[in-house]
mmCIF file of C-alpha atoms in Angstrom:
data_model
loop_
_atom_site.group_PDB
_atom_site.id
_atom_site.type_symbol
_atom_site.label_atom_id
_atom_site.label_comp_id
_atom_site.label_asym_id
_atom_site.label_seq_id
_atom_site.Cartn_x
_atom_site.Cartn_y
_atom_site.Cartn_z
ATOM 1 C CA MET K 1 0.001 0.018 -0.008
ATOM 2 C CA GLU K 2 1.440 3.363 -1.002
ATOM 3 C CA ALA K 3 2.108 5.925 1.759
ATOM 4 C CA THR K 4 -0.102 9.013 1.673
ATOM 5 C CA PRO K 5 2.050 11.896 0.400
ATOM 6 C CA LEU K 6 2.743 14.601 2.873
ATOM 7 C CA PRO K 7 1.028 18.016 2.367
ATOM 8 C CA LEU K 8 3.243 20.605 0.606
ATOM 9 C CA VAL K 9 3.653 24.143 1.873
ATOM 10 C CA ARG K 10 5.533 26.565 -0.364
ATOM 11 C CA TRP K 11 7.461 29.498 1.156
ATOM 12 C CA GLY K 12 8.475 32.857 -0.141
ATOM 13 C CA ILE K 13 11.391 34.257 1.929
ATOM 14 C CA LEU K 14 11.927 38.039 2.123
ATOM 15 C CA GLY K 15 15.522 39.078 3.147
ATOM 16 C CA THR K 16 18.759 37.087 2.837
ATOM 17 C CA GLY K 17 20.322 38.032 6.191
ATOM 18 C CA TRP K 18 21.148 35.846 9.188
ATOM 19 C CA VAL K 19 17.590 35.116 10.439
ATOM 20 C CA SER K 20 16.201 34.445 6.923
ATOM 21 C CA THR K 21 19.146 32.121 6.199
ATOM 22 C CA ARG K 22 18.749 30.171 9.388
ATOM 23 C CA PHE K 23 15.035 29.837 9.020
ATOM 24 C CA ALA K 24 15.300 28.525 5.385
ATOM 25 C CA ALA K 25 18.058 26.103 6.345
ATOM 26 C CA ASP K 26 15.862 24.635 9.070
ATOM 27 C CA LEU K 27 12.998 24.212 6.621
ATOM 28 C CA LEU K 28 15.249 21.986 4.508
ATOM 29 C CA ILE K 29 16.506 19.729 7.300
ATOM 30 C CA THR K 30 15.606 16.043 6.658
ATOM 31 C CA ARG K 31 13.791 14.531 9.562
ATOM 32 C CA SER K 32 12.813 10.976 10.331
ATOM 33 C CA SER K 33 9.221 12.173 11.190
ATOM 34 C CA THR K 34 7.691 15.349 9.745
ATOM 35 C CA PRO K 35 4.044 16.380 9.365
ATOM 36 C CA VAL K 36 4.508 18.379 6.215
ATOM 37 C CA GLN K 37 7.065 18.900 3.351
ATOM 38 C CA TYR K 38 8.376 22.310 2.596
ATOM 39 C CA LYS K 39 9.462 24.009 -0.630
ATOM 40 C CA ILE K 40 11.270 27.377 -0.741
ATOM 41 C CA ALA K 41 9.690 28.697 -3.926
ATOM 42 C CA ALA K 42 10.962 32.204 -4.024
ATOM 43 C CA ILE K 43 13.300 34.646 -2.261
ATOM 44 C CA GLY K 44 13.110 38.397 -2.289
ATOM 45 C CA THR K 45 16.403 40.215 -2.071
ATOM 46 C CA SER K 46 18.080 43.512 -2.933
ATOM 47 C CA SER K 47 20.359 41.998 -5.475
ATOM 48 C CA ASP K 48 20.961 38.788 -7.523
ATOM 49 C CA VAL K 49 24.378 38.438 -5.953
ATOM 50 C CA LYS K 50 22.899 38.293 -2.460
ATOM 51 C CA GLY K 51 20.273 35.846 -3.748
ATOM 52 C CA ALA K 52 22.862 33.501 -5.282
ATOM 53 C CA SER K 53 24.897 33.634 -1.977
ATOM 54 C CA PHE K 54 21.787 32.756 -0.047
ATOM 55 C CA ILE K 55 21.026 29.727 -2.227
ATOM 56 C CA SER K 56 24.606 28.436 -2.027
ATOM 57 C CA THR K 57 24.516 28.744 1.733
ATOM 58 C CA VAL K 58 21.105 27.155 2.338
ATOM 59 C CA PHE K 59 21.050 24.444 -0.372
ATOM 60 C CA PRO K 60 23.476 21.535 -0.483
ATOM 61 C CA SER K 61 26.199 21.584 -3.120
ATOM 62 C CA GLY K 62 24.974 19.821 -6.293
ATOM 63 C CA ALA K 63 21.342 20.402 -5.494
ATOM 64 C CA PRO K 64 19.319 20.388 -8.794
ATOM 65 C CA ASP K 65 17.998 23.754 -10.015
ATOM 66 C CA ALA K 66 14.538 22.375 -9.870
ATOM 67 C CA VAL K 67 14.499 22.461 -6.125
ATOM 68 C CA LYS K 68 16.109 25.941 -5.817
ATOM 69 C CA PRO K 69 13.940 29.034 -5.384
ATOM 70 C CA LYS K 70 13.432 31.779 -7.885
ATOM 71 C CA ILE K 71 15.396 34.971 -7.138
ATOM 72 C CA TYR K 72 13.422 38.139 -7.230
ATOM 73 C CA THR K 73 15.031 41.494 -6.698
ATOM 74 C CA SER K 74 11.518 43.032 -6.293
ATOM 75 C CA TYR K 75 9.592 41.995 -3.200
ATOM 76 C CA SER K 76 6.364 42.529 -5.065
ATOM 77 C CA ASP K 77 7.282 39.618 -7.385
ATOM 78 C CA VAL K 78 7.262 37.303 -4.343
ATOM 79 C CA TYR K 79 3.863 38.533 -3.265
ATOM 80 C CA ILE K 80 2.247 37.734 -6.626
ATOM 81 C CA ASP K 81 4.061 34.426 -7.354
ATOM 82 C CA PRO K 82 1.269 31.824 -7.530
ATOM 83 C CA GLU K 83 3.700 29.111 -6.192
ATOM 84 C CA VAL K 84 4.040 30.893 -2.869
ATOM 85 C CA ASP K 85 1.662 29.978 -0.019
ATOM 86 C CA ILE K 86 3.219 31.742 2.942
ATOM 87 C CA VAL K 87 5.496 34.729 2.952
ATOM 88 C CA TYR K 88 8.228 34.720 5.597
ATOM 89 C CA ILE K 89 9.462 38.333 6.437
ATOM 90 C CA GLY K 90 12.968 38.432 7.777
ATOM 91 C CA THR K 91 13.901 41.992 6.919
ATOM 92 C CA PRO K 92 14.748 44.843 9.351
ATOM 93 C CA HIS K 93 11.987 45.950 11.707
ATOM 94 C CA SER K 94 11.119 49.182 9.960
ATOM 95 C CA TYR K 95 10.058 47.421 6.796
ATOM 96 C CA HIS K 96 7.681 44.878 8.407
ATOM 97 C CA LYS K 97 4.445 46.890 8.231
ATOM 98 C CA GLU K 98 4.743 47.785 4.630
ATOM 99 C CA GLN K 99 5.820 44.273 3.619
ATOM 100 C CA CYS K 100 3.072 42.574 5.700
ATOM 101 C CA LEU K 101 0.441 44.795 4.154
ATOM 102 C CA ALA K 102 1.622 44.247 0.677
ATOM 103 C CA ALA K 103 1.767 40.382 1.122
ATOM 104 C CA ILE K 104 -1.744 40.429 2.686
ATOM 105 C CA ALA K 105 -3.086 42.572 -0.179
ATOM 106 C CA ALA K 106 -1.784 39.975 -2.617
ATOM 107 C CA GLY K 107 -3.636 37.225 -0.747
ATOM 108 C CA LYS K 108 -0.631 35.629 0.891
ATOM 109 C CA HIS K 109 -0.418 34.187 4.466
ATOM 110 C CA VAL K 110 2.417 35.819 6.448
ATOM 111 C CA LEU K 111 4.940 34.796 9.146
ATOM 112 C CA CYS K 112 6.655 38.047 10.148
ATOM 113 C CA GLU K 113 9.826 38.172 12.235
ATOM 114 C CA LYS K 114 9.743 39.812 15.659
ATOM 115 C CA PRO K 115 9.343 42.681 16.435
ATOM 116 C CA PHE K 116 6.128 42.370 14.402
ATOM 117 C CA THR K 117 6.168 46.128 13.768
ATOM 118 C CA ILE K 118 7.689 49.290 15.218
ATOM 119 C CA ASN K 119 4.825 50.176 17.464
ATOM 120 C CA ALA K 120 1.406 48.826 18.491
ATOM 121 C CA ALA K 121 -0.518 51.183 16.160
ATOM 122 C CA GLU K 122 1.251 49.560 13.142
ATOM 123 C CA ALA K 123 0.722 46.071 14.489
ATOM 124 C CA GLU K 124 -3.092 46.716 14.851
ATOM 125 C CA GLU K 125 -3.244 48.104 11.340
ATOM 126 C CA VAL K 126 -1.558 44.861 10.020
ATOM 127 C CA ILE K 127 -3.728 42.623 11.930
ATOM 128 C CA ALA K 128 -6.872 44.482 10.768
ATOM 129 C CA ALA K 129 -5.735 44.134 7.218
ATOM 130 C CA ALA K 130 -5.072 40.365 7.642
ATOM 131 C CA LYS K 131 -8.576 39.817 9.217
ATOM 132 C CA GLY K 132 -10.159 41.874 6.416
ATOM 133 C CA LYS K 133 -8.533 39.822 3.760
ATOM 134 C CA GLY K 134 -8.997 36.450 5.540
ATOM 135 C CA ALA K 135 -5.229 35.866 5.608
ATOM 136 C CA TYR K 136 -3.277 34.027 8.264
ATOM 137 C CA ILE K 137 -0.662 36.056 10.112
ATOM 138 C CA MET K 138 1.714 35.467 13.020
ATOM 139 C CA GLU K 139 4.680 37.058 14.673
ATOM 140 C CA ALA K 140 7.668 34.791 14.477
ATOM 141 C CA VAL K 141 8.612 34.562 18.214
ATOM 142 C CA TRP K 142 10.307 31.211 17.451
ATOM 143 C CA THR K 143 11.412 30.475 21.000
ATOM 144 C CA ARG K 144 7.858 30.095 22.155
ATOM 145 C CA PHE K 145 7.479 26.894 20.116
ATOM 146 C CA PHE K 146 10.532 25.120 21.583
ATOM 147 C CA PRO K 147 9.693 21.870 23.362
ATOM 148 C CA LEU K 148 11.636 23.194 26.399
ATOM 149 C CA VAL K 149 9.299 26.201 26.637
ATOM 150 C CA LEU K 150 6.134 24.187 26.243
ATOM 151 C CA ASP K 151 7.380 21.754 28.963
ATOM 152 C CA LEU K 152 8.290 24.688 31.242
ATOM 153 C CA LYS K 153 4.859 26.154 31.015
ATOM 154 C CA LYS K 154 3.384 22.820 32.084
ATOM 155 C CA MET K 155 5.865 22.485 34.990
ATOM 156 C CA LEU K 156 5.073 25.868 36.220
ATOM 157 C CA HIS K 157 1.328 26.196 35.722
ATOM 158 C CA VAL K 158 -0.085 22.706 35.569
ATOM 159 C CA ASP K 159 2.287 20.546 37.635
ATOM 160 C CA LYS K 160 3.292 23.573 39.745
ATOM 161 C CA ILE K 161 6.498 21.787 40.773
ATOM 162 C CA ILE K 162 7.926 24.937 42.473
ATOM 163 C CA GLY K 163 4.673 25.935 43.973
ATOM 164 C CA ASP K 164 3.287 29.454 43.665
ATOM 165 C CA ILE K 165 5.614 31.684 41.615
ATOM 166 C CA HIS K 166 6.793 34.704 43.490
ATOM 167 C CA HIS K 167 9.583 36.217 41.392
ATOM 168 C CA MET K 168 11.575 35.850 38.186
ATOM 169 C CA THR K 169 14.598 37.533 36.661
ATOM 170 C CA CYS K 170 15.558 37.351 33.055
ATOM 171 C CA ASP K 171 18.564 38.805 31.218
ATOM 172 C CA PHE K 172 19.383 38.996 27.473
ATOM 173 C CA SER K 173 22.628 40.812 27.146
ATOM 174 C CA LEU K 174 24.921 40.824 24.089
ATOM 175 C CA GLN K 175 28.231 42.631 24.086
ATOM 176 C CA LYS K 176 28.330 44.550 20.857
ATOM 177 C CA ASP K 177 31.032 46.973 19.906
ATOM 178 C CA MET K 178 28.395 49.773 19.736
ATOM 179 C CA GLU K 179 30.876 52.681 19.703
ATOM 180 C CA ASN K 180 32.571 51.429 16.463
ATOM 181 C CA LEU K 181 29.347 50.603 14.613
ATOM 182 C CA PRO K 182 28.286 53.084 11.984
ATOM 183 C CA ALA K 183 25.334 55.278 12.696
ATOM 184 C CA THR K 184 23.449 53.494 9.942
ATOM 185 C CA HIS K 185 23.716 50.151 11.602
ATOM 186 C CA ARG K 186 20.393 48.556 12.533
ATOM 187 C CA TYR K 187 21.436 48.487 16.203
ATOM 188 C CA LYS K 188 21.897 52.195 16.239
ATOM 189 C CA ASP K 189 19.761 53.797 13.532
ATOM 190 C CA ILE K 190 16.553 55.136 15.045
ATOM 191 C CA ASN K 191 14.958 54.961 11.533
ATOM 192 C CA LEU K 192 15.408 51.243 11.535
ATOM 193 C CA GLY K 193 13.993 50.837 15.075
ATOM 194 C CA GLY K 194 17.515 50.733 16.517
ATOM 195 C CA GLY K 195 18.334 49.840 20.134
ATOM 196 C CA ALA K 196 18.071 46.748 22.308
ATOM 197 C CA LEU K 197 14.357 46.984 23.073
ATOM 198 C CA LEU K 198 12.865 45.925 19.735
ATOM 199 C CA ASP K 199 15.752 43.658 18.670
ATOM 200 C CA ILE K 200 16.203 41.508 21.789
ATOM 201 C CA GLY K 201 13.976 43.064 24.493
ATOM 202 C CA VAL K 202 11.045 41.031 23.164
ATOM 203 C CA TYR K 203 12.574 37.841 24.538
ATOM 204 C CA PRO K 204 12.653 38.784 28.279
ATOM 205 C CA LEU K 205 9.053 40.127 27.800
ATOM 206 C CA MET K 206 8.180 36.757 26.161
ATOM 207 C CA TRP K 207 9.554 34.861 29.133
ATOM 208 C CA SER K 208 7.712 37.088 31.557
ATOM 209 C CA ASN K 209 4.437 36.238 29.826
ATOM 210 C CA ILE K 210 5.156 32.515 29.953
ATOM 211 C CA VAL K 211 6.325 32.424 33.551
ATOM 212 C CA LEU K 212 4.541 35.294 35.450
ATOM 213 C CA ASP K 213 2.202 37.589 33.663
ATOM 214 C CA GLY K 214 1.954 40.661 35.737
ATOM 215 C CA SER K 215 4.191 42.077 38.521
ATOM 216 C CA GLY K 216 7.098 40.354 40.233
ATOM 217 C CA TRP K 217 9.688 40.271 37.595
ATOM 218 C CA VAL K 218 12.954 41.992 36.712
ATOM 219 C CA LEU K 219 13.943 41.987 33.061
ATOM 220 C CA ARG K 220 17.004 43.250 31.297
ATOM 221 C CA ALA K 221 18.095 43.609 27.641
ATOM 222 C CA SER K 222 21.399 45.155 26.659
ATOM 223 C CA LEU K 223 23.652 45.461 23.608
ATOM 224 C CA ARG K 224 26.581 46.658 25.776
ATOM 225 C CA ALA K 225 26.907 43.949 28.386
ATOM 226 C CA LYS K 226 28.041 40.314 28.516
ATOM 227 C CA GLY K 227 25.327 37.919 29.285
ATOM 228 C CA THR K 228 25.518 34.500 31.072
ATOM 229 C CA GLU K 229 24.263 31.165 30.038
ATOM 230 C CA GLU K 230 21.862 31.017 33.046
ATOM 231 C CA PHE K 231 19.567 33.803 31.798
ATOM 232 C CA LEU K 232 16.225 32.953 33.486
ATOM 233 C CA GLU K 233 15.575 32.299 37.247
ATOM 234 C CA VAL K 234 12.089 31.560 38.527
ATOM 235 C CA GLU K 235 11.497 31.546 42.262
ATOM 236 C CA GLY K 236 8.534 29.788 43.839
ATOM 237 C CA SER K 237 7.208 28.835 47.259
ATOM 238 C CA LYS K 238 8.759 25.328 46.984
ATOM 239 C CA GLY K 239 11.932 25.961 44.906
ATOM 240 C CA VAL K 240 13.645 27.431 41.941
ATOM 241 C CA ILE K 241 13.941 26.752 38.279
ATOM 242 C CA ILE K 242 16.852 28.001 36.184
ATOM 243 C CA VAL K 243 16.912 28.024 32.397
ATOM 244 C CA SER K 244 20.139 28.337 30.418
ATOM 245 C CA GLY K 245 21.477 28.123 26.913
ATOM 246 C CA PRO K 246 23.777 30.056 24.522
ATOM 247 C CA ARG K 247 21.323 33.040 24.409
ATOM 248 C CA CYS K 248 17.950 33.981 25.969
ATOM 249 C CA SER K 249 16.425 33.102 22.562
ATOM 250 C CA LEU K 250 18.149 29.638 22.530
ATOM 251 C CA PRO K 251 17.236 27.788 25.748
ATOM 252 C CA ARG K 252 18.863 24.381 26.099
ATOM 253 C CA LYS K 253 18.650 23.323 29.730
ATOM 254 C CA VAL K 254 16.249 23.503 32.717
ATOM 255 C CA LYS K 255 17.612 23.051 36.215
ATOM 256 C CA ILE K 256 14.974 22.238 38.856
ATOM 257 C CA GLN K 257 15.766 22.793 42.560
ATOM 258 C CA VAL K 258 12.889 21.787 44.919
ATOM 259 C CA GLU K 259 13.139 21.705 48.660
ATOM 260 C CA GLY K 260 13.804 18.218 49.987
ATOM 261 C CA VAL K 261 14.265 16.785 46.413
ATOM 262 C CA GLU K 262 17.478 16.031 44.557
ATOM 263 C CA GLU K 263 18.366 18.568 41.944
ATOM 264 C CA ARG K 264 17.131 17.623 38.434
ATOM 265 C CA VAL K 265 18.560 18.825 35.096
ATOM 266 C CA MET K 266 16.772 18.378 31.771
ATOM 267 C CA ASN K 267 18.700 18.954 28.572
ATOM 268 C CA TYR K 268 17.012 19.792 25.367
ATOM 269 C CA ASP K 269 18.638 19.183 21.855
ATOM 270 C CA HIS K 270 17.152 19.362 18.477
ATOM 271 C CA GLU K 271 18.054 19.417 14.770
ATOM 272 C CA GLY K 272 19.085 22.841 13.403
ATOM 273 C CA MET K 273 18.503 26.096 15.181
ATOM 274 C CA GLY K 274 14.910 25.434 16.075
ATOM 275 C CA PHE K 275 12.941 27.438 13.549
ATOM 276 C CA ARG K 276 11.187 24.356 12.289
ATOM 277 C CA PHE K 277 9.015 24.222 15.385
ATOM 278 C CA GLU K 278 7.262 27.550 14.604
ATOM 279 C CA ALA K 279 7.217 26.684 10.881
ATOM 280 C CA ASP K 280 5.471 23.398 11.553
ATOM 281 C CA SER K 281 2.851 25.173 13.747
ATOM 282 C CA VAL K 282 2.154 27.828 11.106
ATOM 283 C CA ALA K 283 1.916 25.229 8.256
ATOM 284 C CA LYS K 284 -0.528 23.125 10.348
ATOM 285 C CA ASP K 285 -2.674 26.109 10.921
ATOM 286 C CA VAL K 286 -2.712 27.224 7.371
ATOM 287 C CA LEU K 287 -3.529 23.638 6.065
ATOM 288 C CA GLU K 288 -6.361 23.494 8.607
ATOM 289 C CA GLY K 289 -7.706 26.879 7.476
ATOM 290 C CA LYS K 290 -6.962 28.725 10.728
ATOM 291 C CA LYS K 291 -6.217 32.390 10.681
ATOM 292 C CA GLU K 292 -4.375 32.669 13.994
ATOM 293 C CA ASN K 293 -1.972 30.674 16.141
ATOM 294 C CA LEU K 294 -2.809 29.483 19.666
ATOM 295 C CA ILE K 295 0.761 29.453 20.946
ATOM 296 C CA MET K 296 1.545 32.945 19.546
ATOM 297 C CA PRO K 297 -1.823 34.686 19.428
ATOM 298 C CA LEU K 298 -2.169 38.097 17.755
ATOM 299 C CA GLU K 299 -3.555 39.561 21.100
ATOM 300 C CA GLU K 300 -0.189 38.746 22.612
ATOM 301 C CA THR K 301 1.707 40.504 19.825
ATOM 302 C CA VAL K 302 -0.236 43.667 20.429
ATOM 303 C CA ARG K 303 0.056 43.523 24.155
ATOM 304 C CA VAL K 304 3.861 43.279 23.887
ATOM 305 C CA MET K 305 4.063 46.057 21.415
ATOM 306 C CA ARG K 306 2.048 48.278 23.761
ATOM 307 C CA VAL K 307 4.373 47.385 26.677
ATOM 308 C CA MET K 308 7.374 48.301 24.480
ATOM 309 C CA ASP K 309 5.678 51.547 23.446
ATOM 310 C CA GLY K 310 5.204 52.343 27.149
ATOM 311 C CA ILE K 311 8.897 51.630 27.968
ATOM 312 C CA ARG K 312 10.071 53.902 25.073
ATOM 313 C CA LYS K 313 7.681 56.644 26.329
ATOM 314 C CA GLN K 314 9.299 56.481 29.792
ATOM 315 C CA GLY K 315 12.748 56.684 28.280
ATOM 316 C CA GLY K 316 11.910 59.405 25.825
ATOM 317 C CA VAL K 317 12.638 57.298 22.750
ATOM 318 C CA VAL K 318 10.590 58.298 19.742
ATOM 319 C CA TYR K 319 10.780 56.601 16.300
ATOM 320 C CA PRO K 320 9.784 58.421 13.083
ATOM 321 C CA GLN K 321 6.934 55.889 12.715
ATOM 322 C CA ASP K 322 5.490 57.163 15.993
ATOM 323 C CA GLU K 323 5.360 60.680 14.597
ATOM 324 C CA ARG K 324 3.693 59.479 11.423
ATOM 325 C CA GLU K 325 0.963 57.673 13.469
ATOM 326 C CA ARG K 326 0.175 60.922 15.164
ATOM 327 C CA THR K 327 -0.397 62.814 12.035
#
């Protein structure tokens, strides 16, 4: 008896930088068990040279041309390509709103990298457009889909292995040479949504929502400090849980310390970087005709954007997009 062929989901990738490259590479990993097969049908990039470099990095040497994506130097060509089901947006923050709206208008489903937009008003505009068009859209907060994160939520809120949660601290610090970066670098350019908040601050905010939604947490994000592998500590009435990994966005280990019980350590390893978990969730939703993801709901995207808007207001940071929203 012939095996039932797996459903095919075809992606259009916008951007050829680090995150788009890693996302695409994870899509192509061969796994022993997979719910869906993926094809990268098209890439949108600023030049043919960048497109060719992207393909040589992501696809194995000797891969036939038939499996390689088309290279478009106009993003609009990705949106209108009939062989693209979902558009993945991995470009700088300041382009997200425009690109999401264009993809939605063309009838495409969208997975947009975090931060979803520059501010909450932009996020609400994009979400309204998706709902009006009947398109699926999700913010690509990939870490939320890791098995470690899903297990941690159960440990804390269902099993309650450390009792009532009293406090948490989370730190995402990257030591970048900020002084020597050009003013046009995305870490520094206010026109690109520069600074630590939008780029990496979304992760401590994500962890705070997973662990303790409300008060009782201390969060830090910095591009000028060296972080540690143990980036998250959750204190409860019966013990402590510590999460560690190469970065706050890449958790790999959970250490559980409960009073009167021997310390337990749980290690999590998986193929690739881990982008496949969110891709599988999005593909499943789209194939089932859903318009929103339960793990990363649109309400959560808007909530976090509003929190970041508030943080910027307190710090006096204003982006050009904020001014445009007021006019």
